[in-house]
GROMACS .gro file of C-alpha atoms in nm:
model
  406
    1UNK     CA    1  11.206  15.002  11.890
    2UNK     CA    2  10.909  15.168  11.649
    3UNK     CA    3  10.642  14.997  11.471
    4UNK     CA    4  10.314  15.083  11.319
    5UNK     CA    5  10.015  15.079  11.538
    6UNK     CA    6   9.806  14.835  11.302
    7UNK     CA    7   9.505  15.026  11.493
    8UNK     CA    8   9.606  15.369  11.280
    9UNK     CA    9   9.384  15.493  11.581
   10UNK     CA   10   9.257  15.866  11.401
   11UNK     CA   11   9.385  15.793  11.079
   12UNK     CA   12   9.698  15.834  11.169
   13UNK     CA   13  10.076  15.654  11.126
   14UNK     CA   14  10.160  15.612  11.515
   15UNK     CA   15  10.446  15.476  11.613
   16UNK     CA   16  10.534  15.314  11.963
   17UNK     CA   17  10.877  15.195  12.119
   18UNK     CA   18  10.860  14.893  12.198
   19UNK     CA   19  11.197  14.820  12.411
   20UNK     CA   20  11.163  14.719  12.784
   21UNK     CA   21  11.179  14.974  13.015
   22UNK     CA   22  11.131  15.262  12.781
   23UNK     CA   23  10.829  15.496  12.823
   24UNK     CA   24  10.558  15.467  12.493
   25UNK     CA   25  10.563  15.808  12.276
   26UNK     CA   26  10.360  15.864  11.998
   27UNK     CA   27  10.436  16.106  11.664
   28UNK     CA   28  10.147  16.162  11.409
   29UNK     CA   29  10.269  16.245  11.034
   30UNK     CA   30  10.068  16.427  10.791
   31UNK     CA   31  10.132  16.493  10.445
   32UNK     CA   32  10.008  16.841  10.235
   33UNK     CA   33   9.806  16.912  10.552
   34UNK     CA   34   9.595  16.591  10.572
   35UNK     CA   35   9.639  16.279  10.744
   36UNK     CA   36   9.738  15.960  10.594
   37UNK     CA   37   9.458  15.698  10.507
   38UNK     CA   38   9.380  15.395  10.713
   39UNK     CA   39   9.488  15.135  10.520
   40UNK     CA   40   9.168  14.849  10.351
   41UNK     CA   41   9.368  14.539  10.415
   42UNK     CA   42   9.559  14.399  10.695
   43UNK     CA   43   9.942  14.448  10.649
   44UNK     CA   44  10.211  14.292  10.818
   45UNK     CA   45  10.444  14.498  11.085
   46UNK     CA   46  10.651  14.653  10.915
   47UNK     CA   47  11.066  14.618  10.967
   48UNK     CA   48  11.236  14.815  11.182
   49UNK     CA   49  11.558  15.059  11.178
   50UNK     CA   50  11.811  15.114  11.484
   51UNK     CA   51  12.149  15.355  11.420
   52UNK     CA   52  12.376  15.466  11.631
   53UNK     CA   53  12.778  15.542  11.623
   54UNK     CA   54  13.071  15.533  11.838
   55UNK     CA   55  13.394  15.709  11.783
   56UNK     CA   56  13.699  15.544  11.750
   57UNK     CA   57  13.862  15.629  12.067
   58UNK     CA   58  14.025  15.249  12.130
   59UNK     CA   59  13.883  15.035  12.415
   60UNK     CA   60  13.572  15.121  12.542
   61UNK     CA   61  13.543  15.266  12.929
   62UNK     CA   62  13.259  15.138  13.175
   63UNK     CA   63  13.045  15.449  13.086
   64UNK     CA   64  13.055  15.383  12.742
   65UNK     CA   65  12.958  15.056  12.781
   66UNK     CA   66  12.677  15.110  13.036
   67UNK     CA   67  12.561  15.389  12.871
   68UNK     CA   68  12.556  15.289  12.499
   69UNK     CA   69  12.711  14.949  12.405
   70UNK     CA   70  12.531  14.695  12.651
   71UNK     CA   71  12.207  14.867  12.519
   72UNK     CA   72  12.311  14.787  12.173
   73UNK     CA   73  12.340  14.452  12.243
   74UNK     CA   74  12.004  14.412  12.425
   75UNK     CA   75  11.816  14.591  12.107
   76UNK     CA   76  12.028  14.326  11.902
   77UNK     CA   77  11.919  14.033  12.089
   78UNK     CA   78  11.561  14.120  12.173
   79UNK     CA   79  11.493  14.285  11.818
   80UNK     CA   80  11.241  14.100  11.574
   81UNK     CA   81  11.464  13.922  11.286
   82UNK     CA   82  11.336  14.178  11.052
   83UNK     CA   83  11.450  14.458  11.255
   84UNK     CA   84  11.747  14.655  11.082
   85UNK     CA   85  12.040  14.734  11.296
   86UNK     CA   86  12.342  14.965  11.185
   87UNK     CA   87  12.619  15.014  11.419
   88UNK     CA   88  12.916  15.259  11.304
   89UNK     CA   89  13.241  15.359  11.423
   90UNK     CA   90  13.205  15.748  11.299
   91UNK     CA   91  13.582  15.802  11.246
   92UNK     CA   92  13.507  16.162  11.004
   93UNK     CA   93  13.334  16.323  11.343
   94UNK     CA   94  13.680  16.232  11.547
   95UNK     CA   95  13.855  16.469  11.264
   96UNK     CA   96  13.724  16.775  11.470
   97UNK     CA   97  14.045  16.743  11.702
   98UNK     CA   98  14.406  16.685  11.580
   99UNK     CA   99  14.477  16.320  11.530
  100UNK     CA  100  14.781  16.092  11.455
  101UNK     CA  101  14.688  15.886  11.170
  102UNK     CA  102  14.871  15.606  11.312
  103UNK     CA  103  14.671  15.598  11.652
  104UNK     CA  104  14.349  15.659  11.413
  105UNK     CA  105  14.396  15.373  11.236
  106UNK     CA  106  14.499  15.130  11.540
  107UNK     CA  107  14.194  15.302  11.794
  108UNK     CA  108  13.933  15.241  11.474
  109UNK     CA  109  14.041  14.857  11.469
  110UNK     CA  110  13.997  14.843  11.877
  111UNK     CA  111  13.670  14.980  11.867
  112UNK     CA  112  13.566  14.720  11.640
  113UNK     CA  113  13.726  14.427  11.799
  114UNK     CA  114  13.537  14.606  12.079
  115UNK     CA  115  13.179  14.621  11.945
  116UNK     CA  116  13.226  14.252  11.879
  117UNK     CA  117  13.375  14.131  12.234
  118UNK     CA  118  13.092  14.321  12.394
  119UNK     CA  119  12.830  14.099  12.187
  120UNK     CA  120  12.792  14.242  11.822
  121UNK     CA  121  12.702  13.944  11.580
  122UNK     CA  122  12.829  14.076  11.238
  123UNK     CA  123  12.616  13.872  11.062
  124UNK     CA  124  12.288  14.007  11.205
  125UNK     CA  125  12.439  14.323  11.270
  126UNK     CA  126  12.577  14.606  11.022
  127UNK     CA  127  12.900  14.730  11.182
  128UNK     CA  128  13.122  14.974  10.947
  129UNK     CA  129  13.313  15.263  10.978
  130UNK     CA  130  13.151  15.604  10.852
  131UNK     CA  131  13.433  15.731  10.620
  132UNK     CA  132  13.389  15.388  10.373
  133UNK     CA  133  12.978  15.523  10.303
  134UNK     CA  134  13.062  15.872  10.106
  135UNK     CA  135  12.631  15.935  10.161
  136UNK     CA  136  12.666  16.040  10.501
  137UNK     CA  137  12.894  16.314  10.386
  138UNK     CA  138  12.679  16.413  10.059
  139UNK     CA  139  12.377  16.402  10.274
  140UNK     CA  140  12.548  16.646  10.545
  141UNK     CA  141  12.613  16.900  10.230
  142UNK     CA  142  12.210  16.870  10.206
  143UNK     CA  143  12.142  16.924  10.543
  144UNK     CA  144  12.352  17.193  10.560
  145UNK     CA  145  12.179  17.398  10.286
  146UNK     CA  146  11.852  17.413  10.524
  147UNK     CA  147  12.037  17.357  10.873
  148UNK     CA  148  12.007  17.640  11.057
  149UNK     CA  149  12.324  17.854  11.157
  150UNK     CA  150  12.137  17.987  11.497
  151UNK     CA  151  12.091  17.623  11.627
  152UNK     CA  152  12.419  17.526  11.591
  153UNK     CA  153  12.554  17.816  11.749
  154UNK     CA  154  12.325  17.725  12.127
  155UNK     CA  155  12.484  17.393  12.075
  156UNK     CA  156  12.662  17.326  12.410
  157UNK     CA  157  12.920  17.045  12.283
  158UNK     CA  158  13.184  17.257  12.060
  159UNK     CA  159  13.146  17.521  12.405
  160UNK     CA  160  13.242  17.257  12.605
  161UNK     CA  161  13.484  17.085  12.408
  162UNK     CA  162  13.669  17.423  12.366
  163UNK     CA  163  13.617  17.517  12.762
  164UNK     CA  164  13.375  17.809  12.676
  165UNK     CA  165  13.118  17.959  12.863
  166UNK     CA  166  12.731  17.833  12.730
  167UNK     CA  167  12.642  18.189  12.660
  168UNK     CA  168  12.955  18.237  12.379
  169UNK     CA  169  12.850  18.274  12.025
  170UNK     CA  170  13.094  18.137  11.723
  171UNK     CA  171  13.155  18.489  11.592
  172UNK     CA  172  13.280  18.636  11.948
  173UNK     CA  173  13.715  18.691  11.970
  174UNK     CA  174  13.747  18.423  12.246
  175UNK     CA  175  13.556  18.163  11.997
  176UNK     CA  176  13.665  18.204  11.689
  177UNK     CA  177  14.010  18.160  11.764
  178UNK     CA  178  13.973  17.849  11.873
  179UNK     CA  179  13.651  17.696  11.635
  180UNK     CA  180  13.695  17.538  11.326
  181UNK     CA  181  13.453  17.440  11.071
  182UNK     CA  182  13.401  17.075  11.167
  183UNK     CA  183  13.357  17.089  11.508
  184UNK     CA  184  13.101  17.361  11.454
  185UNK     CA  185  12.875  17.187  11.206
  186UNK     CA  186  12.978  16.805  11.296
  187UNK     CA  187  12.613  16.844  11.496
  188UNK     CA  188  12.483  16.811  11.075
  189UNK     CA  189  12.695  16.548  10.980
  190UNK     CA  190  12.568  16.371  11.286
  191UNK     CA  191  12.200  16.415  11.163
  192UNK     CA  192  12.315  16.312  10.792
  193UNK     CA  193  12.486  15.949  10.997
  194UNK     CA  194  12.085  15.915  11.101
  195UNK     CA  195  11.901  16.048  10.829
  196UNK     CA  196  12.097  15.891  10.554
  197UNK     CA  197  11.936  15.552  10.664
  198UNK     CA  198  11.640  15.673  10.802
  199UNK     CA  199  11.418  15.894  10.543
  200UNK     CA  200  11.181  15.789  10.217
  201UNK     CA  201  10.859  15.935  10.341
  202UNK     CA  202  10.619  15.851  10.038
  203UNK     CA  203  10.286  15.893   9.989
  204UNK     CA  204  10.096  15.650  10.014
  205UNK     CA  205  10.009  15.454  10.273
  206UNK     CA  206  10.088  15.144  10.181
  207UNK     CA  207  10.435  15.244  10.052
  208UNK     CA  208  10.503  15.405  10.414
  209UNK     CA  209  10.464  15.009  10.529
  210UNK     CA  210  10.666  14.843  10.258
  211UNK     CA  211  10.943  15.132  10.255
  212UNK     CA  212  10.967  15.192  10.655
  213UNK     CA  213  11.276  14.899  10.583
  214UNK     CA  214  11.500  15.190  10.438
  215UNK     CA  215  11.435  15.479  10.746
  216UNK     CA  216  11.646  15.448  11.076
  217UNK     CA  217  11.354  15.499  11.289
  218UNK     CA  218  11.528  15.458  11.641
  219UNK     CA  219  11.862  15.630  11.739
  220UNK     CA  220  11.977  15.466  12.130
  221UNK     CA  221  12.171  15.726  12.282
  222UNK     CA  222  12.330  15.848  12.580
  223UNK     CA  223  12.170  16.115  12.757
  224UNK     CA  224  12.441  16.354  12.697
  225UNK     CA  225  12.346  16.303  12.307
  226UNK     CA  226  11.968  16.438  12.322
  227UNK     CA  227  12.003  16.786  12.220
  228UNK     CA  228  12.181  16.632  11.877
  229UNK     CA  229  11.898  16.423  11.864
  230UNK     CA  230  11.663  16.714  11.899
  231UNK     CA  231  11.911  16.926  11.655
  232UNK     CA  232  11.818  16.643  11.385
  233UNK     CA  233  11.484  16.694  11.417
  234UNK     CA  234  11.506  17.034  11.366
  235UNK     CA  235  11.682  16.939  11.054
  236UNK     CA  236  11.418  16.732  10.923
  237UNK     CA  237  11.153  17.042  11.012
  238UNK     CA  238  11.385  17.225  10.772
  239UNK     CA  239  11.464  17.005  10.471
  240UNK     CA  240  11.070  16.919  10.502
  241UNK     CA  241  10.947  17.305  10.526
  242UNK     CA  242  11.155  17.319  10.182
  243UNK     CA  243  11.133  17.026   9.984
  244UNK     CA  244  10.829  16.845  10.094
  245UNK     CA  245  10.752  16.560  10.301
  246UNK     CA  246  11.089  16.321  10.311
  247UNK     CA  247  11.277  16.289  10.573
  248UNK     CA  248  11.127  16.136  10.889
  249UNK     CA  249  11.175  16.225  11.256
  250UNK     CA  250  11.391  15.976  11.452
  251UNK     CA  251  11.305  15.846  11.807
  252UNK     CA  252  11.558  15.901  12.096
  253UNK     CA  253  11.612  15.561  12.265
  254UNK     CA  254  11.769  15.664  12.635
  255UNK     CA  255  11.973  15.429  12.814
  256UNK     CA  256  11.805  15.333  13.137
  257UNK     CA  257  12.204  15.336  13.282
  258UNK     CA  258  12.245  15.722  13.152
  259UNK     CA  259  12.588  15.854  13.267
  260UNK     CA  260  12.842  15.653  13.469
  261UNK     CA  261  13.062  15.904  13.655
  262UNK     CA  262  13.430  15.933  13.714
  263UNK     CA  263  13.590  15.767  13.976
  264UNK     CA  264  13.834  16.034  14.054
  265UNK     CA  265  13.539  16.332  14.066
  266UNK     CA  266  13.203  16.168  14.049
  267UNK     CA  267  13.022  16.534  13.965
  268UNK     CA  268  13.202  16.445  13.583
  269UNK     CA  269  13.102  16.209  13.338
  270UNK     CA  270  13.350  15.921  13.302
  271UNK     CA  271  13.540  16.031  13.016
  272UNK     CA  272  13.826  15.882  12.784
  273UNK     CA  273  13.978  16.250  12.723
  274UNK     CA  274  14.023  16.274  13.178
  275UNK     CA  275  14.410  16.244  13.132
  276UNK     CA  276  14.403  16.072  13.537
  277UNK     CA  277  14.388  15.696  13.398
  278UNK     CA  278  14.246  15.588  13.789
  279UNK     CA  279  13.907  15.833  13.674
  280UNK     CA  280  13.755  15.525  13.474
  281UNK     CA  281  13.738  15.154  13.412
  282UNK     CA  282  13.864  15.019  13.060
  283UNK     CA  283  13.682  14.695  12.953
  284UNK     CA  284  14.053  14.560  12.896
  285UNK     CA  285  14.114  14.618  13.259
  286UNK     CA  286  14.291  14.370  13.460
  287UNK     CA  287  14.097  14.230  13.787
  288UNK     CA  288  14.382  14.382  13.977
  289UNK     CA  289  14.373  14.708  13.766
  290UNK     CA  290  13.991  14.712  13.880
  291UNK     CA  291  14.030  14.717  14.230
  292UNK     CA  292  14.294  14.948  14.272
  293UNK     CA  293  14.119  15.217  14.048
  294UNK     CA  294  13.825  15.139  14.281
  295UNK     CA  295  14.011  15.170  14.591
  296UNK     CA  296  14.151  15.522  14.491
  297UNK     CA  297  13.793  15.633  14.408
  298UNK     CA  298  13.724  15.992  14.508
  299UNK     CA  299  13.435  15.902  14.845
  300UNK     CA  300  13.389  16.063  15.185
  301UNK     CA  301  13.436  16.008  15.520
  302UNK     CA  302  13.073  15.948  15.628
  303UNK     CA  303  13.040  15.582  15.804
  304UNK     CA  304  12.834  15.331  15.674
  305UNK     CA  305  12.703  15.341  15.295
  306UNK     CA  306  12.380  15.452  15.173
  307UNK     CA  307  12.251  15.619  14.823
  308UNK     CA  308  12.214  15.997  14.845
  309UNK     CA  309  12.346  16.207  14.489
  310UNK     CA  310  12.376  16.495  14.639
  311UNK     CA  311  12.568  16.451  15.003
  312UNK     CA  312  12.770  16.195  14.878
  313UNK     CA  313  12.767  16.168  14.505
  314UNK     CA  314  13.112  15.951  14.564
  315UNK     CA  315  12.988  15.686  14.727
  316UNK     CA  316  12.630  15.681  14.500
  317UNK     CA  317  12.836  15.658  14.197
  318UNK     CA  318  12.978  15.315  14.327
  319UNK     CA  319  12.641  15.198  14.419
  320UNK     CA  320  12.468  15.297  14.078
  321UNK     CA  321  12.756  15.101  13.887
  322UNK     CA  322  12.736  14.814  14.129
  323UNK     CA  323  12.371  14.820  14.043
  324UNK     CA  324  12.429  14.798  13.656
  325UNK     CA  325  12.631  14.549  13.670
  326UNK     CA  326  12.451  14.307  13.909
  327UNK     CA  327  12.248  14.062  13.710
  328UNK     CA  328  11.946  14.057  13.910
  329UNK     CA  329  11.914  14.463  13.803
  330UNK     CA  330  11.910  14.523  14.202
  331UNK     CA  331  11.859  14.909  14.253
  332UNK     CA  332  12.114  15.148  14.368
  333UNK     CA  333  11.876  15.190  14.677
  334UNK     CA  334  11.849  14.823  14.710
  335UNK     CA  335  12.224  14.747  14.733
  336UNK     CA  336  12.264  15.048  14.959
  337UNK     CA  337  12.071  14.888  15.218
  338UNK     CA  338  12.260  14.548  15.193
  339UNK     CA  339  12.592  14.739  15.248
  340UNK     CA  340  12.485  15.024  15.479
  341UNK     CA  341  12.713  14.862  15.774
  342UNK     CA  342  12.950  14.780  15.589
  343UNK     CA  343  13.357  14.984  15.610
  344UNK     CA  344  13.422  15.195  15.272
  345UNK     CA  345  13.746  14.963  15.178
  346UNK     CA  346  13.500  14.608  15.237
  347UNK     CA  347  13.232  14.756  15.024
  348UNK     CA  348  13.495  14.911  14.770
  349UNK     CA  349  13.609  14.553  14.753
  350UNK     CA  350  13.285  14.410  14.673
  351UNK     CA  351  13.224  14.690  14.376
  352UNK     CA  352  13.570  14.545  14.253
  353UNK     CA  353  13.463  14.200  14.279
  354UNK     CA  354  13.163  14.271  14.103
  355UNK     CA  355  13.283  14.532  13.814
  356UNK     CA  356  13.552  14.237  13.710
  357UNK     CA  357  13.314  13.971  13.718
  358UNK     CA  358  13.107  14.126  13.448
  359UNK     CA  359  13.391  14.234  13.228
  360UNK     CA  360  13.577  13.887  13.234
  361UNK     CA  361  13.384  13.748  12.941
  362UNK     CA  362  13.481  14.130  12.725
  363UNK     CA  363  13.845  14.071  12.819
  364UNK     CA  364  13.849  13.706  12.708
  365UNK     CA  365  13.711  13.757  12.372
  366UNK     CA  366  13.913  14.097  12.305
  367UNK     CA  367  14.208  13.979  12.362
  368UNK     CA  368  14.136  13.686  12.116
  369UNK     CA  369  14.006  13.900  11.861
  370UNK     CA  370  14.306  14.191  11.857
  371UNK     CA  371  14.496  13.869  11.822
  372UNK     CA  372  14.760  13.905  11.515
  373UNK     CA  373  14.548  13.657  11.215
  374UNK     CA  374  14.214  13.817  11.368
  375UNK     CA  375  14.274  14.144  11.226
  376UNK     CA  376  14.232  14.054  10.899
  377UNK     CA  377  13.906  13.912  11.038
  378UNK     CA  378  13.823  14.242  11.165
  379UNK     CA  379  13.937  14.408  10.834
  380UNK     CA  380  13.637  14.147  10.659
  381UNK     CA  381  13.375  14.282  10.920
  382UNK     CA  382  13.400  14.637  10.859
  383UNK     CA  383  13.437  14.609  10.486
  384UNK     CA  384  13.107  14.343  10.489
  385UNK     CA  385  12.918  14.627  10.709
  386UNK     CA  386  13.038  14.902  10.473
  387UNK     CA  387  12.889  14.698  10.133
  388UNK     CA  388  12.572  14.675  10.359
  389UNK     CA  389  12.559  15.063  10.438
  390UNK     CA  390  12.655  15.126  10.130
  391UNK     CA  391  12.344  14.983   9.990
  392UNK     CA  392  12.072  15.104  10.214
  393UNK     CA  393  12.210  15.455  10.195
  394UNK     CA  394  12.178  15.467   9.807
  395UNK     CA  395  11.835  15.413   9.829
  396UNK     CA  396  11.800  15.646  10.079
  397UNK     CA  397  11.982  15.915   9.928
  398UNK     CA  398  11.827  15.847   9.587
  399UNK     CA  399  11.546  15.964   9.690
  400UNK     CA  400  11.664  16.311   9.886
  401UNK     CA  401  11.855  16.366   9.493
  402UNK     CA  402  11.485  16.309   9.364
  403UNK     CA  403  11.340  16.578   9.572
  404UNK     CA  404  11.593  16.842   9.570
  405UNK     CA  405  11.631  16.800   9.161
  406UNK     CA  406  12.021  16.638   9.167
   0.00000   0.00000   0.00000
């Protein structure tokens, strides 16, 4: 999380995470080359912002969960009541591939039966899907009249996505054959999901306090999603450099589980595009569909078990996701030890044992919720969420219209 320092140590706005686990970094703002004032009176701390976004890709695998969701629900739970938390299910950014409207539309109601079954409380949560709050796509045209066309072509996600090589440029035969428009600049639009409910910089001091309600301060990510992070920082260096003062720089939140990786070739993220269903664990998976994806997971033949990435990546994959799934938070190195004498199948057993446990609650309440009556339930969440967004993204973008003269 961020808040104000009350200190202002230097006469400065500092701003420190606050979440378990998660290193302290600072960021000084100044304004027309000065630094803000120390405020005369005491203030109270001011309210807090959290964003982040999932695409609707239908039930959730382990990695997603481990890496992004279960974090979500923490900073939900452990967040100060005044703490604003907006959750969306960015279904414009999954237009950069072909889709079938019909899967679309069932996938985008999954996801949010999803976000609820792993924990999301709707009422203290705002949970809506990206395409019902027309700002985030205004604010991307804004971005993308300071964004810079250099940065977006070292991006490494449309490379990969389009099984390039990192050096390729957009222009080049091999890439522009293949590269449209949205996957290319989706990188903005992605800034414009954070910025849209994170900016109103004013200035003064006091204001900063009262108005740090309306600016998503705090993205969580995955730590596959940094260099967008750093890409929308970049575009708040340029909309700044141009227009003054307004947008503020979001803080990167890593997952402490970071990637989960696949079952079937553990040097690859667990993925939901892998087309081998046995390379990764569906929250909807059956105890029985557990173990035998478990069972088939890519290991070695070295006796005994014991943590080491680079010999036997395999094995260490089991032992990291047996390790973020325990409840005591036992280390990978921890539960290698416990298991070291024990035969691949027994300890592949116990990872089963364990992975199901943890996701029995998930199935339980997903299965409820996708239920036929509950959809219109679901339909009511998203709409509530998108009133909500709605809202604090006018006020954000009102003030990005002030400063650019629309």
């Amino acid at each position: 999380m961020v808040v104000v320092d009350h200190a202002v140590r230097h006469h400065t706005l500092r701003l420190l995470p606050k979440v378990v686990g998660l290193p302290v970094q600072s960021f000084h703002f100044k304004r027309c080359g000065s630094t803000l004032s120390k405020p005369t009176t005491s203030e109270p701390l001011p309210a807090q912002v959290v964003f982040s976004g999932i695409q609707p890709t239908g039930v959730p695998h382990l990695g997603n969960y481990l890496g992004a969701l279960q974090q979500w629900v923490q900073l939900q739970d452990q967040a100060a009541r005044d703490t604003k938390l907006i959750f969306s299910v960015v279904d414009l950014h999954a237009l950069t591939v072909p889709q079938n409207k019909f899967q679309l539309q069932r996938w985008t109601v999954e996801t949010i039966a999803s976000l609820l079954a792993v924990g999301l409380d709707h009422k203290r949560s705002t949970i809506f899907c990206q395409s019902a709050v027309p700002a985030h796509v205004e604010m991307m045209w804004i971005l993308s009249c300071t964004a810079s066309m250099g940065y977006l072509s070292r991006m490494t996600q449309w490379k990969s996505k389009l099984a390039l090589k990192d050096g390729v440029l957009p222009l080049e035969q091999n890439a522009k054959e293949k590269l449209n428009l949205g996957l290319f600049s989706y990188p903005v639009l992605q800034a414009a999901d954070v910025l849209v409910h994170g900016c109103a910089y004013p200035t003064v001091y006091f204001q900063a306090i009262r108005s740090f309600l309306e600016r998503a301060t705090h993205v969580p990510v995955g730590e596959d999603q940094v260099q967008h992070l750093e890409f929308t920082r970049a575009c708040v260096n340029d909309f700044n450099s141009v227009h003054g003062n307004i947008l503020v720089q979001p803080t990167t939140l890593l997952s402490p589980a970071k990637r989960v990786m696949s079952l079937r070739d553990p040097l690859q993220k667990m993925s939901k595009s892998n087309k081998d269903p046995r390379s990764k664990i569906l929250l909807t998976d059956s105890p029985e569909e557990i173990h035998l994806k478990i069972k088939h997971a890519l290991t070695d033949s070295i006796s005994g078990i014991s943590f080491d990435i680079a010999a036997r990546p395999g094995v260490s994959n089991l032992l990291e996701i047996l390790s973020h799934v325990d409840p005591d938070r036992r280390s990978p190195q921890l539960w290698a030890g416990e298991c070291r004498n024990l035969k691949m199948r027994v300890f592949k057993e116990l990872v089963s044992d364990k992975v199901s446990s943890s996701l029995s609650g998930f199935r339980e309440r997903y299965t409820s919720l996708m239920e036929g009556q509950n959809h219109s339930h679901l339909k009511d969440v998203a709409q509530h969420g998108a009133n909500e967004a709605r809202d604090n993204s006018a006020r954000v973008l009102a003030k990005v219209r002030d400063a650019i003269g629309i």
